[in-house]
PDB file of C-alpha atoms in Angstrom:
ATOM      1  CA  UNK A 170       0.000   0.000   0.000  1.00 41.00           C
ATOM      2  CA  UNK A 171       1.232   3.506  -0.844  1.00 65.00           C
ATOM      3  CA  UNK A 172       1.597   6.028   1.944  1.00 82.00           C
ATOM      4  CA  UNK A 173      -1.598   7.667   3.165  1.00 87.00           C
ATOM      5  CA  UNK A 174       0.221  10.993   2.736  1.00 93.00           C
ATOM      6  CA  UNK A 175       1.150  10.506  -0.936  1.00 93.00           C
ATOM      7  CA  UNK A 176      -1.093  11.235  -3.888  1.00 93.00           C
ATOM      8  CA  UNK A 177      -0.452  11.295  -7.633  1.00 94.00           C
ATOM      9  CA  UNK A 178       1.286  14.678  -7.628  1.00 95.00           C
ATOM     10  CA  UNK A 179       2.153  15.456  -4.005  1.00 97.00           C
ATOM     11  CA  UNK A 180       3.511  13.981  -0.830  1.00 96.00           C
ATOM     12  CA  UNK A 181       2.776  15.655   2.490  1.00 96.00           C
ATOM     13  CA  UNK A 182       5.606  15.517   4.997  1.00 95.00           C
ATOM     14  CA  UNK A 183       6.868  17.250   8.094  1.00 91.00           C
ATOM     15  CA  UNK A 184       8.738  20.528   7.806  1.00 90.00           C
ATOM     16  CA  UNK A 185      12.516  20.011   7.735  1.00 92.00           C
ATOM     17  CA  UNK A 186      15.143  22.597   8.786  1.00 90.00           C
ATOM     18  CA  UNK A 187      16.359  22.849   5.174  1.00 92.00           C
ATOM     19  CA  UNK A 188      12.877  23.989   4.057  1.00 87.00           C
ATOM     20  CA  UNK A 189      13.555  27.522   5.332  1.00 86.00           C
ATOM     21  CA  UNK A 190      14.312  28.946   1.864  1.00 86.00           C
ATOM     22  CA  UNK A 191      11.026  27.639   0.476  1.00 85.00           C
ATOM     23  CA  UNK A 192       9.092  29.016   3.474  1.00 84.00           C
ATOM     24  CA  UNK A 193      10.728  32.415   2.909  1.00 80.00           C
ATOM     25  CA  UNK A 194       9.779  32.284  -0.785  1.00 85.00           C
ATOM     26  CA  UNK A 195       6.164  31.362   0.044  1.00 78.00           C
ATOM     27  CA  UNK A 196       5.883  34.327   2.444  1.00 78.00           C
ATOM     28  CA  UNK A 197       7.137  36.659  -0.297  1.00 72.00           C
ATOM     29  CA  UNK A 198       4.651  35.151  -2.763  1.00 70.00           C
ATOM     30  CA  UNK A 199       1.744  35.613  -0.346  1.00 71.00           C
ATOM     31  CA  UNK A 200       2.693  39.231   0.276  1.00 66.00           C
ATOM     32  CA  UNK A 201       2.746  39.915  -3.487  1.00 63.00           C
ATOM     33  CA  UNK A 202      -0.649  38.219  -3.766  1.00 62.00           C
ATOM     34  CA  UNK A 203      -1.994  40.553  -1.094  1.00 58.00           C
ATOM     35  CA  UNK A 204      -2.864  37.751   1.334  1.00 57.00           C
ATOM     36  CA  UNK A 205      -0.292  38.292   4.030  1.00 58.00           C
ATOM     37  CA  UNK A 206       1.584  41.295   5.323  1.00 57.00           C
ATOM     38  CA  UNK A 207       3.926  40.902   8.249  1.00 64.00           C
ATOM     39  CA  UNK A 208       7.220  42.599   8.990  1.00 70.00           C
ATOM     40  CA  UNK A 209       9.900  40.774   7.012  1.00 72.00           C
ATOM     41  CA  UNK A 210      11.932  38.094   8.732  1.00 74.00           C
ATOM     42  CA  UNK A 211      15.645  37.719   8.196  1.00 80.00           C
ATOM     43  CA  UNK A 212      17.041  34.593   6.598  1.00 79.00           C
ATOM     44  CA  UNK A 213      18.097  33.556  10.106  1.00 85.00           C
ATOM     45  CA  UNK A 214      14.489  34.079  11.263  1.00 79.00           C
ATOM     46  CA  UNK A 215      13.226  31.692   8.592  1.00 75.00           C
ATOM     47  CA  UNK A 216      15.975  29.188   9.435  1.00 76.00           C
ATOM     48  CA  UNK A 217      14.968  29.334  13.107  1.00 77.00           C
ATOM     49  CA  UNK A 218      11.251  28.989  12.279  1.00 79.00           C
ATOM     50  CA  UNK A 219      11.846  25.937  10.055  1.00 78.00           C
ATOM     51  CA  UNK A 220      14.122  24.374  12.668  1.00 82.00           C
ATOM     52  CA  UNK A 221      11.495  25.016  15.356  1.00 82.00           C
ATOM     53  CA  UNK A 222       8.724  23.476  13.251  1.00 79.00           C
ATOM     54  CA  UNK A 223      10.899  20.478  12.411  1.00 78.00           C
ATOM     55  CA  UNK A 224      11.541  19.803  16.108  1.00 82.00           C
ATOM     56  CA  UNK A 225       8.074  20.729  17.412  1.00 78.00           C
ATOM     57  CA  UNK A 226       6.031  18.125  19.213  1.00 76.00           C
ATOM     58  CA  UNK A 227       2.584  17.484  17.840  1.00 71.00           C
ATOM     59  CA  UNK A 228       0.024  20.079  18.905  1.00 72.00           C
ATOM     60  CA  UNK A 229      -2.927  17.689  18.739  1.00 78.00           C
ATOM     61  CA  UNK A 230      -4.735  18.281  15.496  1.00 91.00           C
ATOM     62  CA  UNK A 231      -3.007  21.568  14.665  1.00 91.00           C
ATOM     63  CA  UNK A 232       0.009  21.086  12.422  1.00 92.00           C
ATOM     64  CA  UNK A 233       1.727  22.288   9.261  1.00 92.00           C
ATOM     65  CA  UNK A 234       3.090  20.012   6.549  1.00 94.00           C
ATOM     66  CA  UNK A 235       5.300  20.597   3.538  1.00 95.00           C
ATOM     67  CA  UNK A 236       3.814  19.837   0.123  1.00 97.00           C
ATOM     68  CA  UNK A 237       6.420  18.061  -1.966  1.00 96.00           C
ATOM     69  CA  UNK A 238       6.080  17.361  -5.693  1.00 96.00           C
ATOM     70  CA  UNK A 239       6.250  13.589  -6.196  1.00 96.00           C
ATOM     71  CA  UNK A 240       8.042  13.821  -9.547  1.00 95.00           C
ATOM     72  CA  UNK A 241      10.800  16.260  -8.494  1.00 95.00           C
ATOM     73  CA  UNK A 242      10.979  16.073  -4.684  1.00 94.00           C
ATOM     74  CA  UNK A 243      10.773  19.879  -4.613  1.00 95.00           C
ATOM     75  CA  UNK A 244       8.777  21.584  -1.870  1.00 96.00           C
ATOM     76  CA  UNK A 245       5.993  23.450  -3.693  1.00 96.00           C
ATOM     77  CA  UNK A 246       3.866  24.639  -0.779  1.00 95.00           C
ATOM     78  CA  UNK A 247       2.567  24.050   2.715  1.00 94.00           C
ATOM     79  CA  UNK A 248      -0.763  22.949   4.156  1.00 96.00           C
ATOM     80  CA  UNK A 249      -1.969  22.663   7.704  1.00 93.00           C
ATOM     81  CA  UNK A 250      -4.821  22.565  10.133  1.00 95.00           C
ATOM     82  CA  UNK A 251      -5.325  25.102  12.881  1.00 89.00           C
ATOM     83  CA  UNK A 252      -7.960  26.223  15.372  1.00 91.00           C
ATOM     84  CA  UNK A 253      -9.153  22.637  15.839  1.00 94.00           C
ATOM     85  CA  UNK A 254     -12.027  22.129  18.285  1.00 95.00           C
ATOM     86  CA  UNK A 255     -12.282  18.376  18.786  1.00 92.00           C
ATOM     87  CA  UNK A 256     -15.249  18.671  21.161  1.00 93.00           C
ATOM     88  CA  UNK A 257     -17.375  20.591  18.646  1.00 96.00           C
ATOM     89  CA  UNK A 258     -15.851  18.655  15.742  1.00 96.00           C
ATOM     90  CA  UNK A 259     -14.556  21.464  13.518  1.00 97.00           C
ATOM     91  CA  UNK A 260     -11.187  22.762  12.355  1.00 97.00           C
ATOM     92  CA  UNK A 261      -9.789  25.366   9.990  1.00 97.00           C
ATOM     93  CA  UNK A 262      -7.150  24.768   7.388  1.00 97.00           C
ATOM     94  CA  UNK A 263      -4.825  26.829   5.256  1.00 93.00           C
ATOM     95  CA  UNK A 264      -2.751  26.144   2.162  1.00 95.00           C
ATOM     96  CA  UNK A 265      -0.116  28.075   0.264  1.00 92.00           C
ATOM     97  CA  UNK A 266       1.556  27.185  -3.003  1.00 93.00           C
ATOM     98  CA  UNK A 267       4.658  28.880  -4.387  1.00 91.00           C
ATOM     99  CA  UNK A 268       3.910  31.288  -7.242  1.00 87.00           C
ATOM    100  CA  UNK A 269       5.795  29.192  -9.804  1.00 90.00           C
ATOM    101  CA  UNK A 270       3.770  26.075  -8.896  1.00 92.00           C
ATOM    102  CA  UNK A 271       0.219  27.445  -8.853  1.00 91.00           C
ATOM    103  CA  UNK A 272      -2.575  26.106 -11.065  1.00 92.00           C
ATOM    104  CA  UNK A 273      -0.943  22.688 -11.422  1.00 93.00           C
ATOM    105  CA  UNK A 274      -3.230  20.748  -9.070  1.00 94.00           C
ATOM    106  CA  UNK A 275      -0.859  20.666  -6.089  1.00 97.00           C
ATOM    107  CA  UNK A 276      -3.119  22.620  -3.722  1.00 97.00           C
ATOM    108  CA  UNK A 277      -6.261  20.621  -4.508  1.00 97.00           C
ATOM    109  CA  UNK A 278      -4.550  17.279  -4.022  1.00 97.00           C
ATOM    110  CA  UNK A 279      -2.804  18.385  -0.813  1.00 97.00           C
ATOM    111  CA  UNK A 280      -6.077  19.684   0.652  1.00 97.00           C
ATOM    112  CA  UNK A 281      -7.907  16.449  -0.195  1.00 97.00           C
ATOM    113  CA  UNK A 282      -5.174  14.444   1.577  1.00 96.00           C
ATOM    114  CA  UNK A 283      -5.429  16.700   4.630  1.00 97.00           C
ATOM    115  CA  UNK A 284      -9.236  16.631   4.716  1.00 97.00           C
ATOM    116  CA  UNK A 285      -9.309  12.856   4.275  1.00 96.00           C
ATOM    117  CA  UNK A 286      -7.074  12.516   7.334  1.00 95.00           C
ATOM    118  CA  UNK A 287      -9.059  14.965   9.450  1.00 96.00           C
ATOM    119  CA  UNK A 288     -12.485  13.574   8.488  1.00 96.00           C
ATOM    120  CA  UNK A 289     -11.767   9.840   8.229  1.00 93.00           C
ATOM    121  CA  UNK A 290      -8.991   9.342  10.780  1.00 93.00           C
ATOM    122  CA  UNK A 291      -9.504  12.139  13.302  1.00 94.00           C
ATOM    123  CA  UNK A 292     -13.318  12.051  12.980  1.00 95.00           C
ATOM    124  CA  UNK A 293     -13.895  15.772  12.574  1.00 97.00           C
ATOM    125  CA  UNK A 294     -17.317  16.785  11.303  1.00 97.00           C
ATOM    126  CA  UNK A 295     -16.577  20.124   9.635  1.00 98.00           C
ATOM    127  CA  UNK A 296     -13.760  22.064   8.014  1.00 98.00           C
ATOM    128  CA  UNK A 297     -13.742  25.831   7.666  1.00 97.00           C
ATOM    129  CA  UNK A 298     -11.618  28.110   5.502  1.00 97.00           C
ATOM    130  CA  UNK A 299     -11.261  31.890   5.650  1.00 94.00           C
ATOM    131  CA  UNK A 300     -10.389  33.561   2.364  1.00 93.00           C
ATOM    132  CA  UNK A 301      -9.808  37.215   1.538  1.00 90.00           C
ATOM    133  CA  UNK A 302     -12.615  38.253  -0.815  1.00 92.00           C
ATOM    134  CA  UNK A 303     -10.152  39.579  -3.407  1.00 89.00           C
ATOM    135  CA  UNK A 304      -8.420  36.177  -3.744  1.00 89.00           C
ATOM    136  CA  UNK A 305     -10.495  34.792  -6.608  1.00 93.00           C
ATOM    137  CA  UNK A 306      -8.141  31.864  -7.236  1.00 92.00           C
ATOM    138  CA  UNK A 307      -8.460  30.618  -3.660  1.00 93.00           C
ATOM    139  CA  UNK A 308     -12.231  31.089  -3.658  1.00 97.00           C
ATOM    140  CA  UNK A 309     -12.442  29.067  -6.894  1.00 97.00           C
ATOM    141  CA  UNK A 310     -10.281  26.308  -5.388  1.00 97.00           C
ATOM    142  CA  UNK A 311     -12.543  26.048  -2.340  1.00 97.00           C
ATOM    143  CA  UNK A 312     -15.640  25.807  -4.539  1.00 97.00           C
ATOM    144  CA  UNK A 313     -14.040  23.113  -6.750  1.00 96.00           C
ATOM    145  CA  UNK A 314     -13.224  21.108  -3.625  1.00 97.00           C
ATOM    146  CA  UNK A 315     -16.850  21.345  -2.463  1.00 97.00           C
ATOM    147  CA  UNK A 316     -16.698  24.141   0.103  1.00 98.00           C
ATOM    148  CA  UNK A 317     -19.776  26.326   0.404  1.00 98.00           C
ATOM    149  CA  UNK A 318     -19.769  30.020   1.218  1.00 97.00           C
ATOM    150  CA  UNK A 319     -21.291  30.361   4.689  1.00 97.00           C
ATOM    151  CA  UNK A 320     -20.886  34.060   5.190  1.00 97.00           C
ATOM    152  CA  UNK A 321     -18.930  37.194   4.551  1.00 96.00           C
ATOM    153  CA  UNK A 322     -17.415  39.331   7.260  1.00 93.00           C
ATOM    154  CA  UNK A 323     -17.533  42.797   5.777  1.00 94.00           C
ATOM    155  CA  UNK A 324     -14.460  45.039   6.231  1.00 91.00           C
ATOM    156  CA  UNK A 325     -13.148  42.432   8.670  1.00 88.00           C
ATOM    157  CA  UNK A 326      -9.408  42.643   7.986  1.00 82.00           C
ATOM    158  CA  UNK A 327      -7.145  45.613   7.452  1.00 83.00           C
ATOM    159  CA  UNK A 328      -4.595  44.798   4.789  1.00 76.00           C
ATOM    160  CA  UNK A 329      -2.527  46.892   2.391  1.00 75.00           C
ATOM    161  CA  UNK A 330      -3.998  50.135   3.637  1.00 81.00           C
ATOM    162  CA  UNK A 331      -7.701  49.326   3.572  1.00 86.00           C
ATOM    163  CA  UNK A 332     -10.389  47.165   5.116  1.00 91.00           C
ATOM    164  CA  UNK A 333     -11.316  44.052   3.200  1.00 89.00           C
ATOM    165  CA  UNK A 334     -14.003  41.391   3.367  1.00 93.00           C
ATOM    166  CA  UNK A 335     -13.273  37.903   4.635  1.00 92.00           C
ATOM    167  CA  UNK A 336     -15.277  35.047   3.103  1.00 97.00           C
ATOM    168  CA  UNK A 337     -16.121  32.128   5.404  1.00 97.00           C
ATOM    169  CA  UNK A 338     -16.430  28.779   3.654  1.00 98.00           C
ATOM    170  CA  UNK A 339     -17.184  25.352   5.059  1.00 98.00           C
ATOM    171  CA  UNK A 340     -17.588  21.687   4.239  1.00 98.00           C
ATOM    172  CA  UNK A 341     -18.913  18.856   6.392  1.00 97.00           C
ATOM    173  CA  UNK A 342     -17.570  15.308   6.331  1.00 96.00           C
ATOM    174  CA  UNK A 343     -20.594  13.877   4.496  1.00 96.00           C
ATOM    175  CA  UNK A 344     -20.190  16.440   1.690  1.00 96.00           C
ATOM    176  CA  UNK A 345     -16.508  15.550   1.428  1.00 96.00           C
ATOM    177  CA  UNK A 346     -17.288  11.822   1.264  1.00 95.00           C
ATOM    178  CA  UNK A 347     -19.777  12.390  -1.570  1.00 95.00           C
ATOM    179  CA  UNK A 348     -17.228  14.307  -3.660  1.00 94.00           C
ATOM    180  CA  UNK A 349     -13.921  12.679  -2.760  1.00 91.00           C
ATOM    181  CA  UNK A 350     -12.904   9.100  -2.158  1.00 75.00           C
ATOM    182  CA  UNK A 351     -12.072   8.237   1.425  1.00 67.00           C
ATOM    183  CA  UNK A 352      -9.525   5.782  -0.027  1.00 61.00           C
ATOM    184  CA  UNK A 353      -6.582   6.474  -2.286  1.00 50.00           C
ATOM    185  CA  UNK A 354      -6.357   9.461  -4.601  1.00 43.00           C
TER     186      UNK A 354
END
C-alpha cells in the first residue's frame, strides 16, 4: 500500500530545517498576492522557524506540513490545520503554493489528503476556511473542492492600507465523502 500521505502529484511531509528557503519564498509570494503582510523576517528568522517546526512536538490536530512534488521532490507549498475544536468537531485549514507552482493541481490534491485525514482518521465533522474576498483563485479552489460560502465578514481585515471582506467557507464530512474518495487518490 502507498503512503496515506502521498497522492499522484504530491507527498505531504513534516517541515525540515532545510525547508527555510522555500518558506521564505512562500511568504514573499503571499505578500505579493496581497494575502499576508507581516514585517519581514531575516534569513536567520526563517531558518529558526523551520528548525522550530521540524523539532516541534505534535500540537494535537493543529500542524503544518510541507507539500512536496512527487516527480521532483521539490517543496511546492505548505498545508496545515489550525484552530481545531475536537469537542465541537470542527477545524480550519490553510494552504499556500509557491507562485511558480500554482494552477498545477498541487493545492487541490494536498487539501484532499489533509481533509481525508481529518475527516476519516480524526473524525472531525466540519472544516472551515477563511479567504480574503479579493483572492479569486483561492475562492475558486474552495468551490471546486466542495466548500460552500457560509458568510462574509464585511471590512473584517485591514490589509494593504484598507479594510477588506473575509469570506467564510465550510464543508462537512458527508459532503466531502460524496465528492472525494475516502480511499486512495
